[in-house]
mmCIF file of N, CA and C in Angstrom:
data_model
loop_
_atom_site.group_PDB
_atom_site.id
_atom_site.type_symbol
_atom_site.label_atom_id
_atom_site.label_comp_id
_atom_site.label_asym_id
_atom_site.label_seq_id
_atom_site.Cartn_x
_atom_site.Cartn_y
_atom_site.Cartn_z
ATOM 1 N N MET A 27 -15.434 22.966 15.595
ATOM 2 C CA MET A 27 -14.642 21.833 15.171
ATOM 3 C C MET A 27 -15.515 20.914 14.308
ATOM 4 N N GLU A 28 -15.032 20.671 13.077
ATOM 5 C CA GLU A 28 -15.776 19.822 12.151
ATOM 6 C C GLU A 28 -15.582 18.362 12.524
ATOM 7 N N THR A 29 -16.671 17.632 12.518
ATOM 8 C CA THR A 29 -16.608 16.197 12.787
ATOM 9 C C THR A 29 -17.248 15.451 11.626
ATOM 10 N N PHE A 30 -16.888 14.168 11.512
ATOM 11 C CA PHE A 30 -17.375 13.334 10.427
ATOM 12 C C PHE A 30 -17.895 12.014 10.972
ATOM 13 N N SER A 31 -18.942 11.523 10.361
ATOM 14 C CA SER A 31 -19.337 10.132 10.607
ATOM 15 C C SER A 31 -18.363 9.280 9.794
ATOM 16 N N ILE A 32 -18.376 7.996 9.990
ATOM 17 C CA ILE A 32 -17.462 7.140 9.240
ATOM 18 C C ILE A 32 -17.765 7.204 7.742
ATOM 19 N N GLY A 33 -19.044 7.314 7.406
ATOM 20 C CA GLY A 33 -19.414 7.426 5.997
ATOM 21 C C GLY A 33 -18.907 8.717 5.375
ATOM 22 N N GLN A 34 -19.032 9.810 6.105
ATOM 23 C CA GLN A 34 -18.534 11.090 5.608
ATOM 24 C C GLN A 34 -17.014 11.067 5.488
ATOM 25 N N LEU A 35 -16.350 10.483 6.472
ATOM 26 C CA LEU A 35 -14.900 10.383 6.443
ATOM 27 C C LEU A 35 -14.452 9.553 5.236
ATOM 28 N N ALA A 36 -15.125 8.446 5.026
ATOM 29 C CA ALA A 36 -14.785 7.579 3.893
ATOM 30 C C ALA A 36 -14.930 8.336 2.577
ATOM 31 N N LYS A 37 -16.012 9.075 2.443
ATOM 32 C CA LYS A 37 -16.245 9.831 1.211
ATOM 33 C C LYS A 37 -15.177 10.906 1.021
ATOM 34 N N GLN A 38 -14.874 11.641 2.079
ATOM 35 C CA GLN A 38 -13.857 12.697 2.011
ATOM 36 C C GLN A 38 -12.480 12.133 1.666
ATOM 37 N N ALA A 39 -12.168 10.974 2.222
ATOM 38 C CA ALA A 39 -10.854 10.368 2.026
ATOM 39 C C ALA A 39 -10.768 9.560 0.734
ATOM 40 N N GLY A 40 -11.920 9.274 0.128
ATOM 41 C CA GLY A 40 -11.916 8.452 -1.076
ATOM 42 C C GLY A 40 -11.622 6.987 -0.772
ATOM 43 N N LEU A 41 -12.070 6.538 0.390
ATOM 44 C CA LEU A 41 -11.872 5.158 0.814
ATOM 45 C C LEU A 41 -13.218 4.551 1.146
ATOM 46 N N ASN A 42 -13.246 3.239 1.298
ATOM 47 C CA ASN A 42 -14.504 2.662 1.752
ATOM 48 C C ASN A 42 -14.462 2.477 3.271
ATOM 49 N N ILE A 43 -15.606 2.305 3.847
ATOM 50 C CA ILE A 43 -15.740 2.208 5.295
ATOM 51 C C ILE A 43 -14.937 1.033 5.850
ATOM 52 N N GLN A 44 -14.945 -0.095 5.127
ATOM 53 C CA GLN A 44 -14.214 -1.269 5.596
ATOM 54 C C GLN A 44 -12.713 -0.985 5.683
ATOM 55 N N THR A 45 -12.195 -0.193 4.762
ATOM 56 C CA THR A 45 -10.773 0.157 4.791
ATOM 57 C C THR A 45 -10.459 0.973 6.038
ATOM 58 N N ILE A 46 -11.317 1.914 6.356
ATOM 59 C CA ILE A 46 -11.100 2.734 7.550
ATOM 60 C C ILE A 46 -11.124 1.858 8.800
ATOM 61 N N ARG A 47 -12.077 0.966 8.879
ATOM 62 C CA ARG A 47 -12.141 0.070 10.040
ATOM 63 C C ARG A 47 -10.906 -0.835 10.106
ATOM 64 N N TYR A 48 -10.443 -1.276 8.943
ATOM 65 C CA TYR A 48 -9.227 -2.102 8.896
ATOM 66 C C TYR A 48 -8.026 -1.306 9.406
ATOM 67 N N TYR A 49 -7.903 -0.065 8.980
ATOM 68 C CA TYR A 49 -6.806 0.787 9.449
ATOM 69 C C TYR A 49 -6.893 0.999 10.965
ATOM 70 N N GLU A 50 -8.098 1.089 11.479
ATOM 71 C CA GLU A 50 -8.264 1.209 12.933
ATOM 72 C C GLU A 50 -7.762 -0.055 13.624
ATOM 73 N N ARG A 51 -8.155 -1.225 13.104
ATOM 74 C CA ARG A 51 -7.727 -2.496 13.700
ATOM 75 C C ARG A 51 -6.204 -2.650 13.646
ATOM 76 N N ARG A 52 -5.599 -2.158 12.572
ATOM 77 C CA ARG A 52 -4.140 -2.250 12.400
ATOM 78 C C ARG A 52 -3.390 -1.200 13.215
ATOM 79 N N GLY A 53 -4.115 -0.253 13.796
ATOM 80 C CA GLY A 53 -3.485 0.785 14.596
ATOM 81 C C GLY A 53 -2.970 1.963 13.782
ATOM 82 N N LEU A 54 -3.313 2.007 12.503
ATOM 83 C CA LEU A 54 -2.900 3.134 11.663
ATOM 84 C C LEU A 54 -3.745 4.369 11.930
ATOM 85 N N LEU A 55 -4.950 4.147 12.350
ATOM 86 C CA LEU A 55 -5.887 5.219 12.673
ATOM 87 C C LEU A 55 -6.373 4.965 14.096
ATOM 88 N N PRO A 56 -6.323 5.971 14.949
ATOM 89 C CA PRO A 56 -6.766 5.740 16.329
ATOM 90 C C PRO A 56 -8.262 5.437 16.388
ATOM 91 N N ALA A 57 -8.646 4.758 17.431
ATOM 92 C CA ALA A 57 -10.069 4.476 17.624
ATOM 93 C C ALA A 57 -10.829 5.805 17.665
ATOM 94 N N PRO A 58 -11.988 5.852 17.037
ATOM 95 C CA PRO A 58 -12.727 7.113 16.990
ATOM 96 C C PRO A 58 -13.296 7.497 18.348
ATOM 97 N N LYS A 59 -13.527 8.751 18.472
ATOM 98 C CA LYS A 59 -14.194 9.258 19.674
ATOM 99 C C LYS A 59 -15.675 8.915 19.561
ATOM 100 N N ARG A 60 -16.355 8.982 20.690
ATOM 101 C CA ARG A 60 -17.794 8.663 20.681
ATOM 102 C C ARG A 60 -18.587 9.795 21.297
ATOM 103 N N ARG A 61 -19.732 10.010 20.706
ATOM 104 C CA ARG A 61 -20.660 10.998 21.262
ATOM 105 C C ARG A 61 -21.356 10.379 22.474
ATOM 106 N N GLU A 62 -22.078 11.187 23.211
ATOM 107 C CA GLU A 62 -22.823 10.661 24.354
ATOM 108 C C GLU A 62 -23.801 9.580 23.924
ATOM 109 N N SER A 63 -24.295 9.709 22.690
ATOM 110 C CA SER A 63 -25.230 8.721 22.155
ATOM 111 C C SER A 63 -24.540 7.403 21.807
ATOM 112 N N GLY A 64 -23.221 7.411 21.813
ATOM 113 C CA GLY A 64 -22.478 6.200 21.485
ATOM 114 C C GLY A 64 -21.990 6.159 20.040
ATOM 115 N N TYR A 65 -22.477 7.092 19.205
ATOM 116 C CA TYR A 65 -22.052 7.119 17.811
ATOM 117 C C TYR A 65 -20.600 7.569 17.703
ATOM 118 N N ARG A 66 -19.890 6.921 16.804
ATOM 119 C CA ARG A 66 -18.498 7.300 16.554
ATOM 120 C C ARG A 66 -18.451 8.590 15.758
ATOM 121 N N TYR A 67 -17.382 9.345 15.964
ATOM 122 C CA TYR A 67 -17.143 10.500 15.109
ATOM 123 C C TYR A 67 -15.651 10.700 14.931
ATOM 124 N N TYR A 68 -15.320 11.317 13.833
ATOM 125 C CA TYR A 68 -13.926 11.519 13.456
ATOM 126 C C TYR A 68 -13.659 13.006 13.290
ATOM 127 N N LEU A 69 -12.386 13.373 13.424
ATOM 128 C CA LEU A 69 -11.975 14.766 13.332
ATOM 129 C C LEU A 69 -11.185 15.002 12.045
ATOM 130 N N ALA A 70 -10.913 16.261 11.751
ATOM 131 C CA ALA A 70 -10.128 16.620 10.567
ATOM 132 C C ALA A 70 -8.747 15.972 10.617
ATOM 133 N N GLU A 71 -8.182 15.805 11.803
ATOM 134 C CA GLU A 71 -6.864 15.167 11.912
ATOM 135 C C GLU A 71 -6.914 13.705 11.467
ATOM 136 N N ASP A 72 -8.075 13.060 11.640
ATOM 137 C CA ASP A 72 -8.227 11.687 11.154
ATOM 138 C C ASP A 72 -8.215 11.663 9.626
ATOM 139 N N LEU A 73 -8.874 12.644 9.026
ATOM 140 C CA LEU A 73 -8.870 12.761 7.571
ATOM 141 C C LEU A 73 -7.443 13.016 7.079
ATOM 142 N N SER A 74 -6.716 13.889 7.736
ATOM 143 C CA SER A 74 -5.322 14.164 7.359
ATOM 144 C C SER A 74 -4.476 12.900 7.457
ATOM 145 N N ARG A 75 -4.711 12.141 8.485
ATOM 146 C CA ARG A 75 -3.954 10.896 8.673
ATOM 147 C C ARG A 75 -4.268 9.905 7.556
ATOM 148 N N LEU A 76 -5.535 9.803 7.171
ATOM 149 C CA LEU A 76 -5.910 8.915 6.073
ATOM 150 C C LEU A 76 -5.280 9.372 4.760
ATOM 151 N N GLU A 77 -5.220 10.670 4.547
ATOM 152 C CA GLU A 77 -4.586 11.185 3.333
ATOM 153 C C GLU A 77 -3.085 10.876 3.342
ATOM 154 N N PHE A 78 -2.454 10.983 4.490
ATOM 155 C CA PHE A 78 -1.043 10.610 4.636
ATOM 156 C C PHE A 78 -0.864 9.140 4.263
ATOM 157 N N ILE A 79 -1.732 8.288 4.787
ATOM 158 C CA ILE A 79 -1.656 6.848 4.508
ATOM 159 C C ILE A 79 -1.816 6.595 3.012
ATOM 160 N N LYS A 80 -2.799 7.232 2.396
ATOM 161 C CA LYS A 80 -3.027 7.045 0.955
ATOM 162 C C LYS A 80 -1.817 7.486 0.143
ATOM 163 N N HIS A 81 -1.258 8.624 0.470
ATOM 164 C CA HIS A 81 -0.093 9.121 -0.271
ATOM 165 C C HIS A 81 1.098 8.177 -0.094
ATOM 166 N N ALA A 82 1.315 7.711 1.129
ATOM 167 C CA ALA A 82 2.423 6.789 1.381
ATOM 168 C C ALA A 82 2.217 5.478 0.615
ATOM 169 N N LYS A 83 0.989 4.985 0.589
ATOM 170 C CA LYS A 83 0.694 3.766 -0.174
ATOM 171 C C LYS A 83 0.958 3.985 -1.660
ATOM 172 N N SER A 84 0.607 5.166 -2.165
ATOM 173 C CA SER A 84 0.812 5.441 -3.593
ATOM 174 C C SER A 84 2.299 5.473 -3.948
ATOM 175 N N LEU A 85 3.162 5.673 -2.954
ATOM 176 C CA LEU A 85 4.606 5.653 -3.164
ATOM 177 C C LEU A 85 5.204 4.269 -2.917
ATOM 178 N N GLY A 86 4.347 3.299 -2.635
ATOM 179 C CA GLY A 86 4.808 1.923 -2.489
ATOM 180 C C GLY A 86 5.103 1.468 -1.081
ATOM 181 N N PHE A 87 4.831 2.308 -0.092
ATOM 182 C CA PHE A 87 5.079 1.896 1.283
ATOM 183 C C PHE A 87 4.021 0.892 1.724
ATOM 184 N N SER A 88 4.457 -0.128 2.448
ATOM 185 C CA SER A 88 3.522 -1.113 2.999
ATOM 186 C C SER A 88 2.836 -0.511 4.220
ATOM 187 N N LEU A 89 1.790 -1.160 4.695
ATOM 188 C CA LEU A 89 1.102 -0.661 5.888
ATOM 189 C C LEU A 89 2.017 -0.697 7.116
ATOM 190 N N ASN A 90 2.874 -1.701 7.208
ATOM 191 C CA ASN A 90 3.831 -1.738 8.330
ATOM 192 C C ASN A 90 4.791 -0.558 8.252
ATOM 193 N N GLU A 91 5.272 -0.277 7.045
ATOM 194 C CA GLU A 91 6.176 0.862 6.871
ATOM 195 C C GLU A 91 5.461 2.181 7.158
ATOM 196 N N ILE A 92 4.215 2.256 6.742
ATOM 197 C CA ILE A 92 3.427 3.466 6.998
ATOM 198 C C ILE A 92 3.245 3.667 8.490
ATOM 199 N N ASN A 93 3.029 2.587 9.207
ATOM 200 C CA ASN A 93 2.897 2.679 10.659
ATOM 201 C C ASN A 93 4.169 3.258 11.269
ATOM 202 N N GLU A 94 5.331 2.831 10.751
ATOM 203 C CA GLU A 94 6.604 3.380 11.226
ATOM 204 C C GLU A 94 6.716 4.869 10.884
ATOM 205 N N LEU A 95 6.309 5.231 9.671
ATOM 206 C CA LEU A 95 6.356 6.639 9.263
ATOM 207 C C LEU A 95 5.453 7.490 10.150
ATOM 208 N N LEU A 96 4.284 6.955 10.468
ATOM 209 C CA LEU A 96 3.360 7.690 11.338
ATOM 210 C C LEU A 96 3.970 7.895 12.722
ATOM 211 N N ALA A 97 4.672 6.880 13.206
ATOM 212 C CA ALA A 97 5.327 7.008 14.512
ATOM 213 C C ALA A 97 6.426 8.066 14.450
ATOM 214 N N LEU A 98 7.195 8.071 13.365
ATOM 215 C CA LEU A 98 8.241 9.092 13.205
ATOM 216 C C LEU A 98 7.630 10.489 13.137
ATOM 217 N N ARG A 99 6.485 10.564 12.477
ATOM 218 C CA ARG A 99 5.815 11.852 12.243
ATOM 219 C C ARG A 99 5.449 12.564 13.541
ATOM 220 N N VAL A 100 5.071 11.806 14.548
ATOM 221 C CA VAL A 100 4.602 12.425 15.795
ATOM 222 C C VAL A 100 5.685 12.510 16.870
ATOM 223 N N ASP A 101 6.844 11.899 16.601
ATOM 224 C CA ASP A 101 7.920 11.907 17.589
ATOM 225 C C ASP A 101 8.814 13.118 17.341
ATOM 226 N N PRO A 102 8.858 14.050 18.281
ATOM 227 C CA PRO A 102 9.644 15.272 18.077
ATOM 228 C C PRO A 102 11.153 15.034 18.027
ATOM 229 N N ASP A 103 11.608 13.854 18.445
ATOM 230 C CA ASP A 103 13.039 13.557 18.422
ATOM 231 C C ASP A 103 13.538 13.146 17.039
ATOM 232 N N HIS A 104 12.627 12.934 16.106
ATOM 233 C CA HIS A 104 13.030 12.519 14.764
ATOM 234 C C HIS A 104 13.106 13.723 13.841
ATOM 235 N N THR A 105 13.966 13.567 12.831
ATOM 236 C CA THR A 105 14.186 14.657 11.888
ATOM 237 C C THR A 105 13.846 14.204 10.471
ATOM 238 N N CYS A 106 13.990 15.125 9.568
ATOM 239 C CA CYS A 106 13.773 14.835 8.156
ATOM 240 C C CYS A 106 14.703 13.716 7.678
ATOM 241 N N ASP A 107 15.886 13.626 8.258
ATOM 242 C CA ASP A 107 16.824 12.563 7.892
ATOM 243 C C ASP A 107 16.221 11.180 8.100
ATOM 244 N N ASP A 108 15.418 11.031 9.137
ATOM 245 C CA ASP A 108 14.771 9.747 9.398
ATOM 246 C C ASP A 108 13.819 9.379 8.264
ATOM 247 N N PHE A 109 13.086 10.366 7.784
ATOM 248 C CA PHE A 109 12.180 10.120 6.663
ATOM 249 C C PHE A 109 12.966 9.855 5.387
ATOM 250 N N ARG A 110 14.069 10.581 5.210
ATOM 251 C CA ARG A 110 14.884 10.369 4.021
ATOM 252 C C ARG A 110 15.460 8.958 4.022
ATOM 253 N N GLU A 111 15.866 8.477 5.180
ATOM 254 C CA GLU A 111 16.391 7.110 5.286
ATOM 255 C C GLU A 111 15.328 6.088 4.886
ATOM 256 N N GLU A 112 14.111 6.277 5.365
ATOM 257 C CA GLU A 112 13.012 5.373 4.995
ATOM 258 C C GLU A 112 12.774 5.409 3.479
ATOM 259 N N ALA A 113 12.777 6.608 2.915
ATOM 260 C CA ALA A 113 12.552 6.760 1.475
ATOM 261 C C ALA A 113 13.698 6.142 0.676
ATOM 262 N N THR A 114 14.908 6.281 1.159
ATOM 263 C CA THR A 114 16.066 5.699 0.479
ATOM 264 C C THR A 114 15.977 4.175 0.480
ATOM 265 N N GLN A 115 15.551 3.603 1.600
ATOM 266 C CA GLN A 115 15.355 2.154 1.664
ATOM 267 C C GLN A 115 14.284 1.709 0.673
ATOM 268 N N LYS A 116 13.227 2.495 0.566
ATOM 269 C CA LYS A 116 12.147 2.161 -0.366
ATOM 270 C C LYS A 116 12.657 2.221 -1.806
ATOM 271 N N ILE A 117 13.491 3.202 -2.116
ATOM 272 C CA ILE A 117 14.065 3.308 -3.466
ATOM 273 C C ILE A 117 14.895 2.064 -3.778
ATOM 274 N N ALA A 118 15.681 1.596 -2.827
ATOM 275 C CA ALA A 118 16.494 0.394 -3.033
ATOM 276 C C ALA A 118 15.604 -0.821 -3.300
ATOM 277 N N GLU A 119 14.510 -0.942 -2.557
ATOM 278 C CA GLU A 119 13.570 -2.047 -2.776
ATOM 279 C C GLU A 119 12.942 -1.955 -4.162
ATOM 280 N N ILE A 120 12.593 -0.760 -4.576
ATOM 281 C CA ILE A 120 11.992 -0.558 -5.897
ATOM 282 C C ILE A 120 12.986 -0.927 -6.987
ATOM 283 N N ASP A 121 14.253 -0.557 -6.814
ATOM 284 C CA ASP A 121 15.280 -0.914 -7.796
ATOM 285 C C ASP A 121 15.373 -2.428 -7.952
ATOM 286 N N ILE A 122 15.312 -3.152 -6.845
ATOM 287 C CA ILE A 122 15.348 -4.620 -6.889
ATOM 288 C C ILE A 122 14.132 -5.150 -7.637
ATOM 289 N N LYS A 123 12.957 -4.605 -7.343
ATOM 290 C CA LYS A 123 11.735 -5.052 -8.013
ATOM 291 C C LYS A 123 11.793 -4.769 -9.511
ATOM 292 N N ILE A 124 12.340 -3.623 -9.876
ATOM 293 C CA ILE A 124 12.456 -3.277 -11.298
ATOM 294 C C ILE A 124 13.344 -4.297 -12.004
ATOM 295 N N LYS A 125 14.466 -4.666 -11.385
ATOM 296 C CA LYS A 125 15.354 -5.663 -11.989
ATOM 297 C C LYS A 125 14.647 -7.007 -12.128
ATOM 298 N N GLN A 126 13.885 -7.392 -11.105
ATOM 299 C CA GLN A 126 13.147 -8.649 -11.179
ATOM 300 C C GLN A 126 12.116 -8.599 -12.308
ATOM 301 N N LEU A 127 11.412 -7.490 -12.410
ATOM 302 C CA LEU A 127 10.408 -7.354 -13.465
ATOM 303 C C LEU A 127 11.050 -7.337 -14.849
ATOM 304 N N GLN A 128 12.226 -6.744 -14.972
ATOM 305 C CA GLN A 128 12.924 -6.738 -16.255
ATOM 306 C C GLN A 128 13.332 -8.153 -16.654
ATOM 307 N N ARG A 129 13.774 -8.976 -15.680
ATOM 308 C CA ARG A 129 14.106 -10.378 -15.968
ATOM 309 C C ARG A 129 12.862 -11.146 -16.405
ATOM 310 N N ILE A 130 11.747 -10.912 -15.732
ATOM 311 C CA ILE A 130 10.494 -11.578 -16.089
ATOM 312 C C ILE A 130 10.068 -11.172 -17.500
ATOM 313 N N LYS A 131 10.158 -9.889 -17.787
ATOM 314 C CA LYS A 131 9.782 -9.395 -19.112
ATOM 315 C C LYS A 131 10.653 -10.030 -20.183
ATOM 316 N N LYS A 132 11.957 -10.102 -19.943
ATOM 317 C CA LYS A 132 12.882 -10.688 -20.915
ATOM 318 C C LYS A 132 12.520 -12.147 -21.186
ATOM 319 N N ALA A 133 12.238 -12.888 -20.112
ATOM 320 C CA ALA A 133 11.867 -14.299 -20.270
ATOM 321 C C ALA A 133 10.573 -14.433 -21.063
ATOM 322 N N LEU A 134 9.603 -13.593 -20.750
ATOM 323 C CA LEU A 134 8.323 -13.661 -21.474
ATOM 324 C C LEU A 134 8.488 -13.258 -22.937
ATOM 325 N N LEU A 135 9.330 -12.285 -23.202
ATOM 326 C CA LEU A 135 9.592 -11.893 -24.595
ATOM 327 C C LEU A 135 10.225 -13.044 -25.371
ATOM 328 N N GLN A 136 11.156 -13.748 -24.736
ATOM 329 C CA GLN A 136 11.786 -14.890 -25.385
ATOM 330 C C GLN A 136 10.772 -15.999 -25.638
ATOM 331 N N LEU A 137 9.920 -16.249 -24.674
ATOM 332 C CA LEU A 137 8.904 -17.293 -24.838
ATOM 333 C C LEU A 137 7.900 -16.935 -25.922
ATOM 334 N N THR A 138 7.439 -15.687 -25.923
ATOM 335 C CA THR A 138 6.450 -15.306 -26.943
ATOM 336 C C THR A 138 7.079 -15.268 -28.330
ATOM 337 N N ALA A 139 8.359 -14.936 -28.415
ATOM 338 C CA ALA A 139 9.039 -14.945 -29.713
ATOM 339 C C ALA A 139 9.175 -16.369 -30.242
ATOM 340 N N ALA A 140 9.329 -17.345 -29.347
ATOM 341 C CA ALA A 140 9.470 -18.739 -29.748
ATOM 342 C C ALA A 140 8.132 -19.403 -30.069
ATOM 343 N N CYS A 141 7.067 -18.747 -29.718
ATOM 344 C CA CYS A 141 5.737 -19.329 -29.898
ATOM 345 C C CYS A 141 5.280 -19.172 -31.347
ATOM 346 N N ARG A 142 4.869 -20.287 -31.950
ATOM 347 C CA ARG A 142 4.313 -20.256 -33.295
ATOM 348 C C ARG A 142 2.813 -20.481 -33.167
ATOM 349 N N THR A 143 2.056 -19.566 -33.648
ATOM 350 C CA THR A 143 0.611 -19.560 -33.397
ATOM 351 C C THR A 143 -0.106 -20.775 -33.960
ATOM 352 N N LYS A 144 0.432 -21.409 -34.987
ATOM 353 C CA LYS A 144 -0.267 -22.543 -35.615
ATOM 354 C C LYS A 144 0.116 -23.893 -35.027
ATOM 355 N N GLU A 145 1.083 -23.926 -34.131
ATOM 356 C CA GLU A 145 1.503 -25.192 -33.554
ATOM 357 C C GLU A 145 0.473 -25.695 -32.545
ATOM 358 N N ALA A 146 0.461 -27.009 -32.372
ATOM 359 C CA ALA A 146 -0.424 -27.612 -31.379
ATOM 360 C C ALA A 146 0.024 -27.171 -29.979
ATOM 361 N N THR A 147 -0.919 -27.149 -29.082
ATOM 362 C CA THR A 147 -0.596 -26.673 -27.733
ATOM 363 C C THR A 147 0.464 -27.519 -27.055
ATOM 364 N N VAL A 148 0.581 -28.810 -27.422
ATOM 365 C CA VAL A 148 1.614 -29.639 -26.801
ATOM 366 C C VAL A 148 3.006 -29.182 -27.208
ATOM 367 N N GLU A 149 3.106 -28.445 -28.302
ATOM 368 C CA GLU A 149 4.387 -27.914 -28.776
ATOM 369 C C GLU A 149 4.619 -26.465 -28.340
ATOM 370 N N CYS A 150 3.673 -25.887 -27.637
ATOM 371 C CA CYS A 150 3.771 -24.471 -27.265
ATOM 372 C C CYS A 150 4.893 -24.270 -26.251
ATOM 373 N N PRO A 151 5.893 -23.443 -26.575
ATOM 374 C CA PRO A 151 6.999 -23.238 -25.636
ATOM 375 C C PRO A 151 6.577 -22.560 -24.334
ATOM 376 N N ILE A 152 5.544 -21.766 -24.387
ATOM 377 C CA ILE A 152 5.064 -21.122 -23.164
ATOM 378 C C ILE A 152 4.503 -22.166 -22.213
ATOM 379 N N LEU A 153 3.651 -23.039 -22.743
ATOM 380 C CA LEU A 153 3.085 -24.105 -21.902
ATOM 381 C C LEU A 153 4.177 -25.060 -21.421
ATOM 382 N N GLN A 154 5.134 -25.392 -22.299
ATOM 383 C CA GLN A 154 6.219 -26.271 -21.892
ATOM 384 C C GLN A 154 7.020 -25.670 -20.744
ATOM 385 N N PHE A 155 7.282 -24.378 -20.840
ATOM 386 C CA PHE A 155 8.024 -23.716 -19.775
ATOM 387 C C PHE A 155 7.237 -23.735 -18.467
ATOM 388 N N LEU A 156 5.945 -23.435 -18.542
ATOM 389 C CA LEU A 156 5.118 -23.386 -17.332
ATOM 390 C C LEU A 156 4.939 -24.769 -16.711
ATOM 391 N N GLU A 157 4.962 -25.804 -17.551
ATOM 392 C CA GLU A 157 4.786 -27.175 -17.047
ATOM 393 C C GLU A 157 6.083 -27.793 -16.587
ATOM 394 N N ASP A 158 7.212 -27.208 -16.948
ATOM 395 C CA ASP A 158 8.510 -27.750 -16.585
ATOM 396 C C ASP A 158 8.676 -27.718 -15.063
ATOM 397 N N THR A 159 8.905 -28.878 -14.484
ATOM 398 C CA THR A 159 9.003 -28.957 -13.016
ATOM 399 C C THR A 159 10.435 -28.871 -12.515
ATOM 400 N N LYS A 160 11.387 -28.677 -13.403
ATOM 401 C CA LYS A 160 12.800 -28.618 -12.999
ATOM 402 C C LYS A 160 13.146 -27.302 -12.399
#
């Protein structure tokens, strides 16, 4: 059975040691086993779990959502439908964010189009908009 020190695990997973410790504190990664000497060690399943976390993060899942996915993953009473439901909810959230970003982009395009580069900063529509307290 292959084991890893935290440094080896971090290197294999492409994460830093502090991230792994943070995931342990958050309960995303179980506390490591210890050798008789007291040194921590990790197993291949810990590496797999970290890769799962990284992939889920790359799809936009929060750490809380990832924790839920991990719980679903090990519960034999859950099915693929449960994961599909989580993914569908994430898609809906992404759609909302895309609409918000499109509104922000439109506003910024309008502001930059109204900006005349030679005008004094007191006349700058971007600054006026940002300073507007209404």
